[in-house]
Short mmCIF file of C-alpha atoms in Angstrom, two decimals:
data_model
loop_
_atom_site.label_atom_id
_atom_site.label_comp_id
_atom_site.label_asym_id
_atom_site.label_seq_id
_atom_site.Cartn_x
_atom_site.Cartn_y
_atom_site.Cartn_z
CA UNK A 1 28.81 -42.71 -0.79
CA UNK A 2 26.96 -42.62 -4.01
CA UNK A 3 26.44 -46.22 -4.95
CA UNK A 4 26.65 -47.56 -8.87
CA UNK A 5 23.26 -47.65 -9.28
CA UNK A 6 23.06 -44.41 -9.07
CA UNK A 7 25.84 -43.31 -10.71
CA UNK A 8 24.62 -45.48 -13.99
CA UNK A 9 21.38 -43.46 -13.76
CA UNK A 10 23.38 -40.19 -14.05
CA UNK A 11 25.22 -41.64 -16.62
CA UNK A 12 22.59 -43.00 -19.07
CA UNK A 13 20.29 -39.61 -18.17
CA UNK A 14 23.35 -37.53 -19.74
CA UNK A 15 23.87 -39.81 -22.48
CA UNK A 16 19.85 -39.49 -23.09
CA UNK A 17 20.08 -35.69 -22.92
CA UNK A 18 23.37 -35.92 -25.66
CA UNK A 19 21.22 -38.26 -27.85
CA UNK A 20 18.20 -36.17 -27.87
CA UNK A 21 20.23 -32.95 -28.14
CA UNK A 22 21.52 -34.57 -31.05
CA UNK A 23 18.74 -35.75 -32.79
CA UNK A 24 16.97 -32.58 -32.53
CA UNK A 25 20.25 -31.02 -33.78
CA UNK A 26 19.37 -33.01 -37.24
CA UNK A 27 16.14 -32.71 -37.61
CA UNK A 28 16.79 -29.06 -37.81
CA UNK A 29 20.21 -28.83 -39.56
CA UNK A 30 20.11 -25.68 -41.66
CA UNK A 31 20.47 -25.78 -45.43
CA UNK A 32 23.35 -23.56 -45.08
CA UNK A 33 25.12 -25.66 -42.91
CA UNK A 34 25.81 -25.05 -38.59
CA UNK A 35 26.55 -21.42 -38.17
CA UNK A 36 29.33 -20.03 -36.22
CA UNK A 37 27.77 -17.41 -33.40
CA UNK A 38 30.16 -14.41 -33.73
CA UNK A 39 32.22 -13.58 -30.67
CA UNK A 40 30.56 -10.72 -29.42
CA UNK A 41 27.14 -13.15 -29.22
CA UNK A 42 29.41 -15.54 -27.09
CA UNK A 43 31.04 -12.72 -24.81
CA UNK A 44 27.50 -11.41 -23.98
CA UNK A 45 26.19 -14.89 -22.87
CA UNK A 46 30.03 -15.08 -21.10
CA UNK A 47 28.95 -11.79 -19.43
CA UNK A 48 25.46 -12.62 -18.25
CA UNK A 49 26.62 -15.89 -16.92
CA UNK A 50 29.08 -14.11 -14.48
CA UNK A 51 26.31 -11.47 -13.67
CA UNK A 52 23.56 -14.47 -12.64
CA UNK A 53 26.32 -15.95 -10.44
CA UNK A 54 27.32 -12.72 -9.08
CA UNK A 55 23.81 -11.11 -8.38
CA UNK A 56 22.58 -14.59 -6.62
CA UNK A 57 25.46 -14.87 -4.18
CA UNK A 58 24.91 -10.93 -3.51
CA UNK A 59 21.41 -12.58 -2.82
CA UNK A 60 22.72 -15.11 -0.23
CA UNK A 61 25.49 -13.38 1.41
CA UNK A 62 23.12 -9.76 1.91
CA UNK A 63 19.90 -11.97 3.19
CA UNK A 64 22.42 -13.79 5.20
CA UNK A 65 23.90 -10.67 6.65
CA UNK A 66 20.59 -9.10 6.97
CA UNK A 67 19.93 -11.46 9.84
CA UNK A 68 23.41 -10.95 11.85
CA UNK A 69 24.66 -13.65 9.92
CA UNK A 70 28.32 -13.10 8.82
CA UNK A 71 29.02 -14.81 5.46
CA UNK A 72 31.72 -13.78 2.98
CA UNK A 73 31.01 -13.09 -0.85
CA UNK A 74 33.25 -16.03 -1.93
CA UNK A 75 31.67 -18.56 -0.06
CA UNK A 76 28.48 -17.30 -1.10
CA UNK A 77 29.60 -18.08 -4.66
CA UNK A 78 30.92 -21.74 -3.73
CA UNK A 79 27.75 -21.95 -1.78
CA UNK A 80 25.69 -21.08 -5.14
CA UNK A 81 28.70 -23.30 -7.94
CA UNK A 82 28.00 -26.26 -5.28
CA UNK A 83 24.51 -26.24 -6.01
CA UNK A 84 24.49 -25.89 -9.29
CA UNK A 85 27.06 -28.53 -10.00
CA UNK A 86 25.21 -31.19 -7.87
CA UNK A 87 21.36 -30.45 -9.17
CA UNK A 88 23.40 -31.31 -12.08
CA UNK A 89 24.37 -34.96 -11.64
CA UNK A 90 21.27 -35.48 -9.35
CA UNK A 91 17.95 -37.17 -9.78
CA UNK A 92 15.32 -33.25 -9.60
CA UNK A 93 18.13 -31.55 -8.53
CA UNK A 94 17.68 -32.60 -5.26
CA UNK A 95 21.59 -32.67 -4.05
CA UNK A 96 21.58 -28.99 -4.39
CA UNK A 97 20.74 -27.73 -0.60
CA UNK A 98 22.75 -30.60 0.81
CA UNK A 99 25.79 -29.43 -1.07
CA UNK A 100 24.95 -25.81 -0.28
CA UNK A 101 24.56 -26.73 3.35
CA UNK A 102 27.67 -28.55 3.50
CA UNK A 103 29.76 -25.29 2.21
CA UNK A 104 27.99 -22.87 4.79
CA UNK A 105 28.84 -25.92 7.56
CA UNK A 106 32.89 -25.83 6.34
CA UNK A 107 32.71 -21.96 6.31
CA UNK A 108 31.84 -22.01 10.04
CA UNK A 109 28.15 -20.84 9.72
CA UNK A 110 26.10 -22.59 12.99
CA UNK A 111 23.51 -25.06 12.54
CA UNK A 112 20.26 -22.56 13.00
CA UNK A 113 22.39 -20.23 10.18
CA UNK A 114 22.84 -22.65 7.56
CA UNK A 115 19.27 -23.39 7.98
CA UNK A 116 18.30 -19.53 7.82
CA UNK A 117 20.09 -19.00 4.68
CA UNK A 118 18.44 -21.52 2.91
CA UNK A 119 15.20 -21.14 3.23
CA UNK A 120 15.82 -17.70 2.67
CA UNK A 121 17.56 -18.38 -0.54
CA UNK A 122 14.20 -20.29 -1.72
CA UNK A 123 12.15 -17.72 0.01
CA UNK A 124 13.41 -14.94 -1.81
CA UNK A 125 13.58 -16.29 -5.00
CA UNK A 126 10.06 -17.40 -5.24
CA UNK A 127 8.94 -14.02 -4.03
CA UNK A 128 11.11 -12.36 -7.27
CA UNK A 129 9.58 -15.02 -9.63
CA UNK A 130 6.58 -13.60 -8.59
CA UNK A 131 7.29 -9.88 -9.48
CA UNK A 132 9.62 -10.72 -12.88
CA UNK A 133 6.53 -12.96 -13.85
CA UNK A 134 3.70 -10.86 -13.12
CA UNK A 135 5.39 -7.88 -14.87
CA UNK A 136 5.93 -10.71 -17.74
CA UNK A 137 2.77 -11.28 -17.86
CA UNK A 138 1.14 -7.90 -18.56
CA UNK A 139 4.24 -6.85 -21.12
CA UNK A 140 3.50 -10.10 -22.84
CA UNK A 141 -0.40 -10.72 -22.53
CA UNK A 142 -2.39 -12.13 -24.78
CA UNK A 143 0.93 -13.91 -26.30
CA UNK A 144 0.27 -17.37 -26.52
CA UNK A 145 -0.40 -19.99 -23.85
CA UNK A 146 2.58 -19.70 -22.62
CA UNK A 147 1.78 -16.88 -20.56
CA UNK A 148 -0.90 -18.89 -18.48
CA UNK A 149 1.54 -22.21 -18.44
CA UNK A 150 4.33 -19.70 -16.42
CA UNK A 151 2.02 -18.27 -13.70
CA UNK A 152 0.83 -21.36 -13.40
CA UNK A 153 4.19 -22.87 -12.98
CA UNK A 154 4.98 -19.86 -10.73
CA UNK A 155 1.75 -20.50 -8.81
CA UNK A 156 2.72 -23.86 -7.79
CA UNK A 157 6.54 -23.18 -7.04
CA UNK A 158 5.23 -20.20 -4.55
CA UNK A 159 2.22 -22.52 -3.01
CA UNK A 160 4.99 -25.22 -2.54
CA UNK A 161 8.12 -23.26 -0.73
CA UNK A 162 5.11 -21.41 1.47
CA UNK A 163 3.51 -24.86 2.01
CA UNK A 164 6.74 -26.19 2.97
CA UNK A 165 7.31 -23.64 5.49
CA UNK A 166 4.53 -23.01 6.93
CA UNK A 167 4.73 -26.93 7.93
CA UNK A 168 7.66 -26.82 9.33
CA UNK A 169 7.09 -23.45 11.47
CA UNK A 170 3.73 -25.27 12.66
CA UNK A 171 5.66 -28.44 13.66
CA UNK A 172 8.48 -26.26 15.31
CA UNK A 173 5.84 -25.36 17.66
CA UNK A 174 4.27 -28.42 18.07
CA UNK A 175 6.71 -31.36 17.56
CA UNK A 176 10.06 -29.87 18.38
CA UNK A 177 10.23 -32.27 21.64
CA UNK A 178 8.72 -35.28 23.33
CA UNK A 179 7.78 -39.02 21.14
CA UNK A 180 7.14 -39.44 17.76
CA UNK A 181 3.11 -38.15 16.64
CA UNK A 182 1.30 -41.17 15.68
CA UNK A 183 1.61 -39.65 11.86
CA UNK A 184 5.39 -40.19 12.11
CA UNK A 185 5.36 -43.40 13.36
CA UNK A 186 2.60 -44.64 10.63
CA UNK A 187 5.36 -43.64 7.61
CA UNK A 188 8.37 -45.83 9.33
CA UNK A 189 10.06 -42.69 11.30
CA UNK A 190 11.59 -44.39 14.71
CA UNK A 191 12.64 -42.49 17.77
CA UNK A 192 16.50 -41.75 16.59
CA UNK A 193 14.82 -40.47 13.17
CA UNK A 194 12.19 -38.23 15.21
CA UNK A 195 14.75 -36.42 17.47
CA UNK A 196 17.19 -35.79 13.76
CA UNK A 197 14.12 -34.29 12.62
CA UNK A 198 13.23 -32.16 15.95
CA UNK A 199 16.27 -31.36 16.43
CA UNK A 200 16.25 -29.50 12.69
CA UNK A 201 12.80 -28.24 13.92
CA UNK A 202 14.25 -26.35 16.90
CA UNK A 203 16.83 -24.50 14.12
CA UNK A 204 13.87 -23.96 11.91
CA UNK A 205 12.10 -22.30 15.12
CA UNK A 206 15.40 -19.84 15.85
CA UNK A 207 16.20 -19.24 12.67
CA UNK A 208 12.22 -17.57 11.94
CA UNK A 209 12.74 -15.56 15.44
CA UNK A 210 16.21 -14.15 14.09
CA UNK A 211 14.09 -13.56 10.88
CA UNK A 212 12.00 -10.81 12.59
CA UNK A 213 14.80 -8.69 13.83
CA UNK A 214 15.93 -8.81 9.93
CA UNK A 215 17.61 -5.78 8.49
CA UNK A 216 15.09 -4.06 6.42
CA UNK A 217 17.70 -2.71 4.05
CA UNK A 218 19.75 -5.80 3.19
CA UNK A 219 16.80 -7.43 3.13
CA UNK A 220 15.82 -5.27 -0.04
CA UNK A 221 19.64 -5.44 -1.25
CA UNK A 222 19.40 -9.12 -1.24
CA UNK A 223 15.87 -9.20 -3.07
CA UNK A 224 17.26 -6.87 -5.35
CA UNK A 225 19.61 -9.35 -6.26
CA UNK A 226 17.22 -11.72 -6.29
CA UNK A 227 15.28 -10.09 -9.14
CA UNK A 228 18.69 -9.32 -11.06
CA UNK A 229 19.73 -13.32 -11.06
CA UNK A 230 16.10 -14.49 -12.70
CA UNK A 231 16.47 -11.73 -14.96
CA UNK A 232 19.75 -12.56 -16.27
CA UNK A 233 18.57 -15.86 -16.45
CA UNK A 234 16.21 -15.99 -18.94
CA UNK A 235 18.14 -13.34 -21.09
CA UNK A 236 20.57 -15.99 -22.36
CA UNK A 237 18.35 -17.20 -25.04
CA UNK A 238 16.90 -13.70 -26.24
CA UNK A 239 20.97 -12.95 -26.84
CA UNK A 240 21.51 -15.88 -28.57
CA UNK A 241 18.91 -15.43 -30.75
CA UNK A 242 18.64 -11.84 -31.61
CA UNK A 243 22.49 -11.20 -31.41
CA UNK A 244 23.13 -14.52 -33.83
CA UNK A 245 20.58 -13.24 -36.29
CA UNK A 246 20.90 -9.73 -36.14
CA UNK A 247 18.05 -9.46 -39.05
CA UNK A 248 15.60 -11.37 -36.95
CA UNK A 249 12.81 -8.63 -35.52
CA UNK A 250 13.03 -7.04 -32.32
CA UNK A 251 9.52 -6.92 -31.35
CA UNK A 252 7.35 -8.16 -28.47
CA UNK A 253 5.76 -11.39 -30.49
CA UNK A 254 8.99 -12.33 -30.80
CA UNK A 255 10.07 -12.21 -27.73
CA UNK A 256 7.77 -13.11 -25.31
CA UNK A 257 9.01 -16.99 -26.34
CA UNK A 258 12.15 -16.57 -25.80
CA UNK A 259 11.71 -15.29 -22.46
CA UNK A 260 9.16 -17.34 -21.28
CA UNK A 261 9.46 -20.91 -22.71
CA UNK A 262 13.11 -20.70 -21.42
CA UNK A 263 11.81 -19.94 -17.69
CA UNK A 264 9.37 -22.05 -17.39
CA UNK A 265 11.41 -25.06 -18.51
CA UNK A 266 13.93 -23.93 -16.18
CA UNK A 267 11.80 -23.75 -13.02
CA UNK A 268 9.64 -26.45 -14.08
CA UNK A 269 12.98 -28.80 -15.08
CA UNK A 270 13.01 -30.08 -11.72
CA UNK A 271 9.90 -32.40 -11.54
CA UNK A 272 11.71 -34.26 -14.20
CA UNK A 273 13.71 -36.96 -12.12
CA UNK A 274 16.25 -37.62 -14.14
CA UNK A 275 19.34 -35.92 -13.58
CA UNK A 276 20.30 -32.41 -16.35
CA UNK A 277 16.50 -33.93 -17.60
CA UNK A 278 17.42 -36.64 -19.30
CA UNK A 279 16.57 -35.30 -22.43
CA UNK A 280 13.53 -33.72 -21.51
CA UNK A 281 14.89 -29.90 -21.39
CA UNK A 282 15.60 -30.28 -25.01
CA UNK A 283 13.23 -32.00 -26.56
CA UNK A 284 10.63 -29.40 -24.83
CA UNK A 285 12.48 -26.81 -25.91
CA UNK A 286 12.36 -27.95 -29.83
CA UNK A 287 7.82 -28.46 -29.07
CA UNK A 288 8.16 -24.91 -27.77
CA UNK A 289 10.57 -22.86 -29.88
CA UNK A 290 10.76 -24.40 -33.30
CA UNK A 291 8.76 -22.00 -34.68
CA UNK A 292 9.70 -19.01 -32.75
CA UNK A 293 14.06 -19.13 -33.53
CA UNK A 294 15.07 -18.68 -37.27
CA UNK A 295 15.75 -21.68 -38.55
CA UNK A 296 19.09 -21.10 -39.62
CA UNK A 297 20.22 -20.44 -35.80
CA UNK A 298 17.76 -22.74 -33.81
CA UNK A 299 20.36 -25.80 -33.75
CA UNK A 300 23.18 -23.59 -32.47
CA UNK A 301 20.65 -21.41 -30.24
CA UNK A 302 19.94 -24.86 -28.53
CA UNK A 303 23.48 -26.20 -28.46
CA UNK A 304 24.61 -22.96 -26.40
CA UNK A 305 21.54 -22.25 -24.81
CA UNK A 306 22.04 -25.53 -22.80
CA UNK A 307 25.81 -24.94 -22.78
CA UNK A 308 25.10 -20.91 -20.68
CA UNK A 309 22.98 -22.54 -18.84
CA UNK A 310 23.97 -26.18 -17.65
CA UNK A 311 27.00 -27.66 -18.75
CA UNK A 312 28.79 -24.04 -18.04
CA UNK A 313 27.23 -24.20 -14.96
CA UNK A 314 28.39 -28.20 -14.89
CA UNK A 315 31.73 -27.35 -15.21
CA UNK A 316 32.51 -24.00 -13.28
CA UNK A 317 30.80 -25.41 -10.36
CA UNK A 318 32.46 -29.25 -10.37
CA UNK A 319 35.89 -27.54 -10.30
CA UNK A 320 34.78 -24.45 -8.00
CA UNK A 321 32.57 -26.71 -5.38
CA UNK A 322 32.93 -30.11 -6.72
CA UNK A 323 34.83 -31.77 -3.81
CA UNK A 324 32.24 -30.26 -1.44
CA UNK A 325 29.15 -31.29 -3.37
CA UNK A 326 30.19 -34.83 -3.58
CA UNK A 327 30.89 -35.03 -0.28
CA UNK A 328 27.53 -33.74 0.97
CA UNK A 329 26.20 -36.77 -2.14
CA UNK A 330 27.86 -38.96 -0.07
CA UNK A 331 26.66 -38.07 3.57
CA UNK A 332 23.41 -37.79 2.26
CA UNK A 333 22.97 -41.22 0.64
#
């Protein structure tokens, strides 16, 4: 199970994210005291919340079916909440697939499927970072640097997940029986560690054949869905913001932060090792958008900004997937 140690780093990188949330929260307390957002700014973050959960498990379960894979919608939702709620309390989010894995295993999904799923899950979402941020880029060029920091960011997450699988499909080929390679063997990886890992090479190899005999048409359902779940994503903060000031200007200056500051710290979040950030998410977010949010809203613009898109996510997902997620912390430690 998930021993103290690491349990106290959870718990002192929240209590750094609370402290720095804080402190930026009164450094920039408006003269006019905290506003209230009205309701209707609330129910549209409410609303695009549900619609990022919904369109990424339409991602999962249509990829999934797309390869003969047969995976209901709820379970594609506790596959996503499980994920979500142990990034959370993990050190660069790195409980997430182990959680998600462990739902797909309890829903009956084989070994080579669970493995299918999520690498399709990562494959397809790099591939729609790539089309939301290259459209980004042209509706928002020559907008500030932070057009070049997201396609770089976007860049590396796309040379990674490719780089990742093209190992593993080359290794598949190469190393999925017979001793350790002398490579393995220099890094500490024994015989009983070698056949754990061939034997998830062998999946990896039958889950790319099923891959080819894909269905073209849920395939583009599922990227579809894909694209829908970044977008609603980064609108969050644009309805925070332009909702909660109604007199701030609608135009593409202002925008273009509040769309991509918001996605790159998102995507680039999880290189930060400490788990939610410790503190990091925010105080980037107050170097990045002080001077782009009214500053009678950008306290409460940060406040729910990280509530519709962590702690809600926190929260939904601990009493949704919870029981699941730890369990997969524990096998996994």
């Amino acid at each position: 199970m998930m021993s103290a140690a690491r349990w106290l780093l959870t718990a002192l990188s929240f209590a750094a994210m609370l402290g720095v949330s804080a402190w930026v929260v009164a450094s920039h307390w408006p003269a006019a005291g905290m506003p209230w957002l009205a309701w209707p700014v609330h129910a549209a973050a409410l609303a695009t919340v549900t619609a990022e959960i919904i369109t990424r498990a339409l991602k999962i379960q249509a990829s999934a079916r797309a390869c003969g894979i047969p995976l209901r919608f709820g379970t594609a939702v506790r596959v996503c909440l499980a994920g979500d709620f142990a990034a959370a309390i993990t050190p660069a989010r790195s409980g997430a697939e182990p959680s998600r894995f462990l739902v797909l295993a309890e829903s009956g999904t084989g070994p080579a499927g669970r493995v299918l799923i999520l690498f399709l899950e990562l494959f397809l979402e790099m591939w729609s970072l790539v089309l939301v941020c290259g459209v980004l880029a042209v509706l928002f060029a020559g907008r500030g640097a932070s057009v070049a920091g997201l396609l770089s960011l976007v860049g590396g997450y796309s040379g990674f997940v490719l780089g990742v699988g093209a190992a593993g499909l080359i290794l598949s080929k190469r190393n999925a029986n017979g001793p350790p390679p002398f490579w393995a063997t220099r890094i500490g990886m024994h015989a009983g560690r070698w056949r754990v890992v061939q034997r998830t090479l062998r999946v990896l190899r039958t889950s790319v054949q099923s891959l080819r005999r894909a269905d073209p048409a849920l395939m583009l359902l599922a990227f579809g869905g894909s694209v829908l779940h970044v977008l609603f994503k980064v609108a969050t903060l644009p309805i925070l913001v332009f909702l909660g000031d109604p007199s701030f200007p609608l135009t593409m200056d202002a925008l273009a932060p509040l769309v991509l500051w918001p996605l790159a710290l998102f995507y680039g979040g999880v290189v930060v090792p400490a788990p939610g950030g410790g503190g990091f998410i925010e105080g980037a977010f107050a170097a990045t958008l002080s001077s782009a949010i009214p500053a009678g809203i950008f306290a409460a613009s940060l406040l729910w900004w990280r509530f519709y898109t962590f702690y809600l996510y926190l929260l939904v997902g601990g009493v949704a997937a919870g029981d699941a997620a730890l369990r997969a912390l524990r096998r996994s430690t």
